[in-house]
Amino acid sequence: MLKGIGIILVVIGHIYSNQTIFNWLYSFHMPLFFLAAGWVYKEKTVLADIKRRIQTIVIPYFSFGFLVLIYWQLMERRFRDSDMSFMDSLFGLFSGCYDNLEFNIHLWFLPCFFVTVILFNILVNLGGRRMAYLVSALMSLAFIVVPMHGLIWGIDRVFKYIGFYAVGVFIAGKSVKAVKKKVKAGIVAIVLLALSFSLSCYHLTMGIMWFVTAMIGVAAVILISQLINENRILQYFGRISLIILCIHGPVYRIVVKIVSILLNVSTDAVRENFLLAMVVVVITMAICSTAYEVVVRLAPWMVGKKKVKEN
């Protein structure tokens, strides 16, 4: 369910054009994804893990990457101020370099995530979880003190996020249960959200404070998910978060344009209005959900699934 909450926050952050909200959501929503993934980590042999991750991450990355790139080149690029060539974009897709993924910038997450989960599992296989925790912590410290930018397959961002993945693995081993004192937990969650918001407003999201602010926001969302306990909609969005991540960018831009035409206002006006932005969010999530149901039936390999054999 954490992934479900996380992907909704990602979509809101990309659609609603409000710098304060943008800064706040970006202070913790990606760390939340990595921590949620670590929460369900299961140790595997290195080769088995690589094979599985290629199926569930790399193949979907290239499948949707190529589709969106073709759409971008044939249609959307004509209406946007972009001087990036097709070959530059293709290089971005294969290298995973953030600066060359202009056609679908949100794809940066998948190669970075692939390297993160593969590396952590290799560390566990080599020296156990304690060694993996230690190396993850050292990499996080390295991110603070060593400037890194634009490395292939998001390796620079692996240093930024692997610590959160390790925290997720650690928490999962502590058998976290649904909270019982809901009123108290709710108050704590609100306080943590308010603190997270305040820290982001004062731009305390750099250096060591990046990890502090992010963990406060993540802790608040974990408490909220524990209070909700079970929700089919959030669980469903969590299951299809990969396809939402891959296609919500072009989808919401089309929806925003259509809404702006219908209301005779600019696209900026649509994205700056909270209610209109939330309408776009709902429509975008609905379209992505429909796309998932179509893809999982016709080409399940695109979302990392195997085709079910009919008897």
CSV table of C-alpha atoms in Angstrom, one decimal:
chain,number,residue,atom,x,y,z
A,1,MET,CA,0.0,0.0,0.0
A,2,LEU,CA,3.0,2.3,0.5
A,3,LYS,CA,3.7,2.1,-3.2
A,4,GLY,CA,0.1,3.1,-3.9
A,5,ILE,CA,0.3,6.2,-1.8
A,6,GLY,CA,3.8,6.9,-3.2
A,7,ILE,CA,2.7,6.8,-6.9
A,8,ILE,CA,-0.3,9.0,-6.2
A,9,LEU,CA,2.0,11.6,-4.6
A,10,VAL,CA,4.4,11.3,-7.6
A,11,VAL,CA,1.5,12.0,-10.0
A,12,ILE,CA,0.2,14.9,-7.9
A,13,GLY,CA,3.8,16.4,-7.7
A,14,HIS,CA,4.2,16.3,-11.5
A,15,ILE,CA,0.7,17.7,-12.3
A,16,TYR,CA,-0.1,20.3,-9.7
A,17,SER,CA,2.1,23.4,-10.4
A,18,ASN,CA,2.7,24.8,-6.9
A,19,GLN,CA,6.4,25.2,-5.9
A,20,THR,CA,5.8,24.9,-2.2
A,21,ILE,CA,3.9,21.6,-2.6
A,22,PHE,CA,6.4,20.4,-5.2
A,23,ASN,CA,9.3,21.0,-2.9
A,24,TRP,CA,7.5,19.2,0.0
A,25,LEU,CA,6.5,16.1,-2.0
A,26,TYR,CA,9.9,15.9,-3.6
A,27,SER,CA,11.5,15.9,-0.2
A,28,PHE,CA,10.2,12.4,0.6
A,29,HIS,CA,8.2,10.7,-2.2
A,30,MET,CA,11.0,9.0,-4.0
A,31,PRO,CA,12.7,7.8,-0.7
A,32,LEU,CA,9.3,6.4,0.1
A,33,PHE,CA,9.4,4.3,-3.1
A,34,PHE,CA,12.9,2.9,-2.3
A,35,LEU,CA,12.0,2.2,1.3
A,36,ALA,CA,8.7,0.4,0.3
A,37,ALA,CA,10.7,-1.8,-2.1
A,38,GLY,CA,13.2,-2.7,0.6
A,39,TRP,CA,10.3,-3.6,2.8
A,40,VAL,CA,9.5,-6.6,0.6
A,41,TYR,CA,13.1,-7.6,-0.2
A,42,LYS,CA,13.9,-11.3,-0.3
A,43,GLU,CA,17.4,-12.6,-0.6
A,44,LYS,CA,18.1,-14.5,-3.8
A,45,THR,CA,21.2,-15.8,-5.5
A,46,VAL,CA,22.8,-13.1,-7.6
A,47,LEU,CA,22.0,-14.6,-11.0
A,48,ALA,CA,18.4,-15.4,-10.1
A,49,ASP,CA,17.9,-11.9,-8.8
A,50,ILE,CA,19.4,-10.3,-12.0
A,51,LYS,CA,17.2,-12.5,-14.2
A,52,ARG,CA,14.1,-11.5,-12.2
A,53,ARG,CA,14.9,-7.9,-12.2
A,54,ILE,CA,15.6,-7.8,-15.9
A,55,GLN,CA,12.1,-9.2,-16.4
A,56,THR,CA,10.3,-6.9,-14.0
A,57,ILE,CA,12.4,-3.7,-14.5
A,58,VAL,CA,14.6,-3.6,-17.6
A,59,ILE,CA,12.1,-5.1,-20.1
A,60,PRO,CA,9.3,-2.7,-19.0
A,61,TYR,CA,11.8,0.2,-19.1
A,62,PHE,CA,12.8,-0.3,-22.7
A,63,SER,CA,9.3,-1.3,-23.8
A,64,PHE,CA,7.6,1.8,-22.6
A,65,GLY,CA,10.7,3.9,-23.2
A,66,PHE,CA,10.6,3.1,-26.9
A,67,LEU,CA,6.9,3.6,-27.2
A,68,VAL,CA,7.0,7.0,-25.5
A,69,LEU,CA,10.1,8.0,-27.5
A,70,ILE,CA,8.3,7.2,-30.8
A,71,TYR,CA,5.2,9.2,-29.6
A,72,TRP,CA,7.5,12.1,-28.6
A,73,GLN,CA,9.3,12.2,-31.9
A,74,LEU,CA,6.2,11.9,-34.1
A,75,MET,CA,3.8,14.1,-32.1
A,76,GLU,CA,4.6,15.9,-28.9
A,77,ARG,CA,8.0,17.2,-29.8
A,78,ARG,CA,6.4,19.3,-32.5
A,79,PHE,CA,4.5,21.3,-29.9
A,80,ARG,CA,7.2,21.6,-27.3
A,81,ASP,CA,10.4,23.8,-27.1
A,82,SER,CA,12.9,21.0,-27.5
A,83,ASP,CA,16.2,20.8,-29.5
A,84,MET,CA,17.1,17.3,-28.4
A,85,SER,CA,17.6,15.0,-31.4
A,86,PHE,CA,16.2,11.5,-31.7
A,87,MET,CA,19.7,10.1,-31.4
A,88,ASP,CA,20.3,12.1,-28.2
A,89,SER,CA,17.0,10.7,-26.8
A,90,LEU,CA,17.9,7.2,-27.8
A,91,PHE,CA,21.3,7.6,-26.1
A,92,GLY,CA,19.4,8.7,-23.0
A,93,LEU,CA,17.2,5.6,-23.1
A,94,PHE,CA,20.1,3.2,-23.3
A,95,SER,CA,22.4,5.1,-20.9
A,96,GLY,CA,19.7,6.0,-18.4
A,97,CYS,CA,21.2,9.5,-18.2
A,98,TYR,CA,18.7,11.9,-16.6
A,99,ASP,CA,19.7,14.9,-18.8
A,100,ASN,CA,18.9,12.9,-22.0
A,101,LEU,CA,15.5,11.6,-20.9
A,102,GLU,CA,13.6,14.7,-21.9
A,103,PHE,CA,11.0,12.7,-23.8
A,104,ASN,CA,10.0,11.0,-20.6
A,105,ILE,CA,12.1,12.2,-17.7
A,106,HIS,CA,10.3,10.1,-15.2
A,107,LEU,CA,11.9,6.9,-16.6
A,108,TRP,CA,15.2,7.8,-14.7
A,109,PHE,CA,13.8,5.9,-11.7
A,110,LEU,CA,13.9,2.4,-13.3
A,111,PRO,CA,17.6,2.0,-14.3
A,112,CYS,CA,18.5,3.6,-10.9
A,113,PHE,CA,16.2,1.2,-9.1
A,114,PHE,CA,17.6,-1.7,-11.0
A,115,VAL,CA,21.2,-0.9,-10.0
A,116,THR,CA,20.1,-0.3,-6.4
A,117,VAL,CA,18.3,-3.6,-5.8
A,118,ILE,CA,20.9,-5.7,-7.7
A,119,LEU,CA,23.8,-4.1,-5.8
A,120,PHE,CA,22.1,-4.5,-2.4
A,121,ASN,CA,21.4,-8.2,-3.1
A,122,ILE,CA,25.0,-8.7,-4.2
A,123,LEU,CA,26.2,-7.2,-0.9
A,124,VAL,CA,23.9,-9.4,1.1
A,125,ASN,CA,25.2,-12.5,-0.8
A,126,LEU,CA,28.8,-11.4,-0.3
A,127,GLY,CA,28.7,-10.5,3.4
A,128,GLY,CA,25.2,-10.7,4.8
A,129,ARG,CA,22.7,-8.0,5.7
A,130,ARG,CA,25.0,-6.2,8.2
A,131,MET,CA,27.6,-5.7,5.4
A,132,ALA,CA,24.8,-4.5,3.1
A,133,TYR,CA,23.6,-2.0,5.7
A,134,LEU,CA,27.1,-0.7,6.3
A,135,VAL,CA,28.0,-0.2,2.6
A,136,SER,CA,24.6,1.4,2.0
A,137,ALA,CA,25.3,3.9,4.9
A,138,LEU,CA,28.8,4.7,3.5
A,139,MET,CA,27.3,5.2,0.1
A,140,SER,CA,24.8,7.6,1.5
A,141,LEU,CA,27.6,9.6,3.3
A,142,ALA,CA,29.5,9.6,0.0
A,143,PHE,CA,26.5,11.2,-1.7
A,144,ILE,CA,26.7,14.1,0.8
A,145,VAL,CA,30.4,14.8,0.5
A,146,VAL,CA,31.3,13.8,-3.1
A,147,PRO,CA,29.7,15.7,-6.0
A,148,MET,CA,28.2,13.2,-8.5
A,149,HIS,CA,26.1,13.9,-11.6
A,150,GLY,CA,25.0,12.3,-14.8
A,151,LEU,CA,26.4,8.8,-14.4
A,152,ILE,CA,25.0,6.1,-16.6
A,153,TRP,CA,22.0,4.1,-15.3
A,154,GLY,CA,21.5,6.6,-12.5
A,155,ILE,CA,24.5,5.3,-10.5
A,156,ASP,CA,24.9,8.7,-9.0
A,157,ARG,CA,21.3,8.5,-7.7
A,158,VAL,CA,21.9,5.0,-6.4
A,159,PHE,CA,24.2,6.7,-3.7
A,160,LYS,CA,21.3,9.0,-2.9
A,161,TYR,CA,18.6,6.3,-2.5
A,162,ILE,CA,20.2,3.0,-1.5
A,163,GLY,CA,20.2,4.0,2.2
A,164,PHE,CA,16.4,4.2,2.1
A,165,TYR,CA,16.2,0.8,0.5
A,166,ALA,CA,18.4,-0.5,3.3
A,167,VAL,CA,16.1,1.1,5.9
A,168,GLY,CA,13.1,-0.6,4.3
A,169,VAL,CA,14.9,-4.0,4.5
A,170,PHE,CA,15.8,-3.4,8.2
A,171,ILE,CA,12.3,-2.3,9.2
A,172,ALA,CA,10.7,-5.4,7.5
A,173,GLY,CA,12.9,-7.6,9.7
A,174,LYS,CA,11.3,-6.0,12.8
A,175,SER,CA,7.8,-7.3,12.1
A,176,VAL,CA,6.0,-3.9,12.0
A,177,LYS,CA,2.3,-4.5,12.8
A,178,ALA,CA,-0.8,-2.3,12.3
A,179,VAL,CA,-1.0,0.4,15.0
A,180,LYS,CA,-3.6,-0.1,17.7
A,181,LYS,CA,-3.8,3.3,19.3
A,182,LYS,CA,-5.1,5.1,16.2
A,183,VAL,CA,-5.8,8.5,17.7
A,184,LYS,CA,-2.3,8.8,19.1
A,185,ALA,CA,-0.7,7.5,15.8
A,186,GLY,CA,-2.9,9.9,13.8
A,187,ILE,CA,-1.6,12.8,15.9
A,188,VAL,CA,2.0,11.7,15.5
A,189,ALA,CA,1.5,11.4,11.7
A,190,ILE,CA,0.1,14.9,11.5
A,191,VAL,CA,2.9,16.3,13.5
A,192,LEU,CA,5.5,14.5,11.3
A,193,LEU,CA,3.8,15.8,8.2
A,194,ALA,CA,3.8,19.3,9.5
A,195,LEU,CA,7.4,19.0,10.5
A,196,SER,CA,8.3,17.6,7.1
A,197,PHE,CA,6.4,20.5,5.4
A,198,SER,CA,8.1,23.1,7.5
A,199,LEU,CA,11.6,21.7,6.8
A,200,SER,CA,11.0,21.7,3.1
A,201,CYS,CA,9.6,25.3,3.2
A,202,TYR,CA,12.9,26.4,4.8
A,203,HIS,CA,14.8,24.4,2.2
A,204,LEU,CA,16.4,22.1,4.7
A,205,THR,CA,16.7,19.3,2.2
A,206,MET,CA,20.4,19.4,1.4
A,207,GLY,CA,23.3,17.4,2.8
A,208,ILE,CA,22.5,15.4,5.9
A,209,MET,CA,19.2,17.2,6.2
A,210,TRP,CA,18.1,15.5,3.0
A,211,PHE,CA,18.0,12.2,4.8
A,212,VAL,CA,16.5,13.7,8.0
A,213,THR,CA,13.7,15.5,6.2
A,214,ALA,CA,13.0,12.5,3.9
A,215,MET,CA,12.8,10.0,6.7
A,216,ILE,CA,10.4,12.3,8.6
A,217,GLY,CA,8.1,12.5,5.6
A,218,VAL,CA,8.4,8.7,5.0
A,219,ALA,CA,7.7,7.9,8.7
A,220,ALA,CA,4.5,10.0,8.5
A,221,VAL,CA,3.3,8.1,5.4
A,222,ILE,CA,4.1,4.7,7.0
A,223,LEU,CA,2.0,5.7,10.0
A,224,ILE,CA,-0.9,6.8,7.7
A,225,SER,CA,-0.7,3.5,5.8
A,226,GLN,CA,-0.8,1.6,9.1
A,227,LEU,CA,-3.9,3.6,10.1
A,228,ILE,CA,-5.6,2.8,6.9
A,229,ASN,CA,-4.4,-0.8,7.2
A,230,GLU,CA,-6.0,-2.1,4.0
A,231,ASN,CA,-7.4,-0.3,1.0
A,232,ARG,CA,-8.1,-2.0,-2.3
A,233,ILE,CA,-7.6,1.1,-4.4
A,234,LEU,CA,-4.3,2.0,-2.9
A,235,GLN,CA,-3.2,-1.6,-3.1
A,236,TYR,CA,-4.2,-1.7,-6.8
A,237,PHE,CA,-2.3,1.4,-7.6
A,238,GLY,CA,0.7,0.0,-5.8
A,239,ARG,CA,0.6,-3.1,-8.0
A,240,ILE,CA,0.4,-1.1,-11.2
A,241,SER,CA,2.8,1.6,-10.1
A,242,LEU,CA,5.3,0.6,-12.8
A,243,ILE,CA,3.0,1.4,-15.7
A,244,ILE,CA,1.8,4.6,-14.1
A,245,LEU,CA,5.4,5.7,-13.6
A,246,CYS,CA,6.2,4.9,-17.3
A,247,ILE,CA,3.3,6.6,-19.0
A,248,HIS,CA,1.7,9.1,-16.8
A,249,GLY,CA,3.9,11.9,-18.2
A,250,PRO,CA,2.5,12.0,-21.7
A,251,VAL,CA,-0.9,11.0,-20.5
A,252,TYR,CA,-1.3,13.9,-18.1
A,253,ARG,CA,0.1,16.4,-20.6
A,254,ILE,CA,-2.6,15.4,-23.1
A,255,VAL,CA,-5.3,15.6,-20.5
A,256,VAL,CA,-4.1,19.0,-19.3
A,257,LYS,CA,-4.2,20.2,-22.9
A,258,ILE,CA,-7.7,18.9,-23.5
A,259,VAL,CA,-9.0,20.5,-20.3
A,260,SER,CA,-7.4,23.8,-21.2
A,261,ILE,CA,-9.1,23.8,-24.6
A,262,LEU,CA,-12.5,22.9,-23.1
A,263,LEU,CA,-12.2,25.7,-20.5
A,264,ASN,CA,-10.5,28.2,-22.8
A,265,VAL,CA,-7.6,28.7,-20.4
A,266,SER,CA,-3.9,28.1,-20.6
A,267,THR,CA,-2.3,24.8,-19.6
A,268,ASP,CA,-0.5,26.7,-16.8
A,269,ALA,CA,-3.9,27.9,-15.4
A,270,VAL,CA,-5.1,24.3,-15.3
A,271,ARG,CA,-2.1,23.1,-13.5
A,272,GLU,CA,-2.0,26.0,-11.0
A,273,ASN,CA,-5.7,25.5,-10.0
A,274,PHE,CA,-5.8,22.8,-7.3
A,275,LEU,CA,-9.2,21.5,-8.1
A,276,LEU,CA,-8.5,21.3,-11.9
A,277,ALA,CA,-5.2,19.7,-11.2
A,278,MET,CA,-6.8,17.0,-9.0
A,279,VAL,CA,-9.3,16.3,-11.8
A,280,VAL,CA,-6.4,15.8,-14.1
A,281,VAL,CA,-4.8,13.5,-11.5
A,282,VAL,CA,-8.0,11.3,-11.3
A,283,ILE,CA,-8.3,11.1,-15.1
A,284,THR,CA,-4.6,10.3,-15.5
A,285,MET,CA,-4.8,7.5,-13.0
A,286,ALA,CA,-7.9,6.1,-14.6
A,287,ILE,CA,-6.3,6.1,-18.1
A,288,CYS,CA,-3.1,4.5,-16.7
A,289,SER,CA,-5.2,1.8,-15.0
A,290,THR,CA,-7.1,1.1,-18.2
A,291,ALA,CA,-3.8,0.9,-20.1
A,292,TYR,CA,-2.5,-1.6,-17.5
A,293,GLU,CA,-5.6,-3.9,-17.9
A,294,VAL,CA,-5.1,-3.9,-21.7
A,295,VAL,CA,-1.4,-4.4,-21.6
A,296,VAL,CA,-1.5,-7.2,-19.0
A,297,ARG,CA,-3.9,-9.1,-21.2
A,298,LEU,CA,-2.2,-8.5,-24.6
A,299,ALA,CA,1.5,-8.1,-23.7
A,300,PRO,CA,2.1,-9.0,-20.0
A,301,TRP,CA,5.9,-9.1,-20.6
A,302,MET,CA,5.7,-5.3,-20.9
A,303,VAL,CA,4.8,-5.0,-17.3
A,304,GLY,CA,7.1,-7.7,-16.1
A,305,LYS,CA,4.6,-10.5,-16.0
A,306,LYS,CA,4.4,-13.9,-17.7
A,307,LYS,CA,1.5,-14.9,-19.9
A,308,VAL,CA,-0.8,-17.2,-18.1
A,309,LYS,CA,-1.2,-20.5,-20.1
A,310,GLU,CA,-4.7,-21.4,-20.9
A,311,ASN,CA,-5.8,-25.0,-20.1
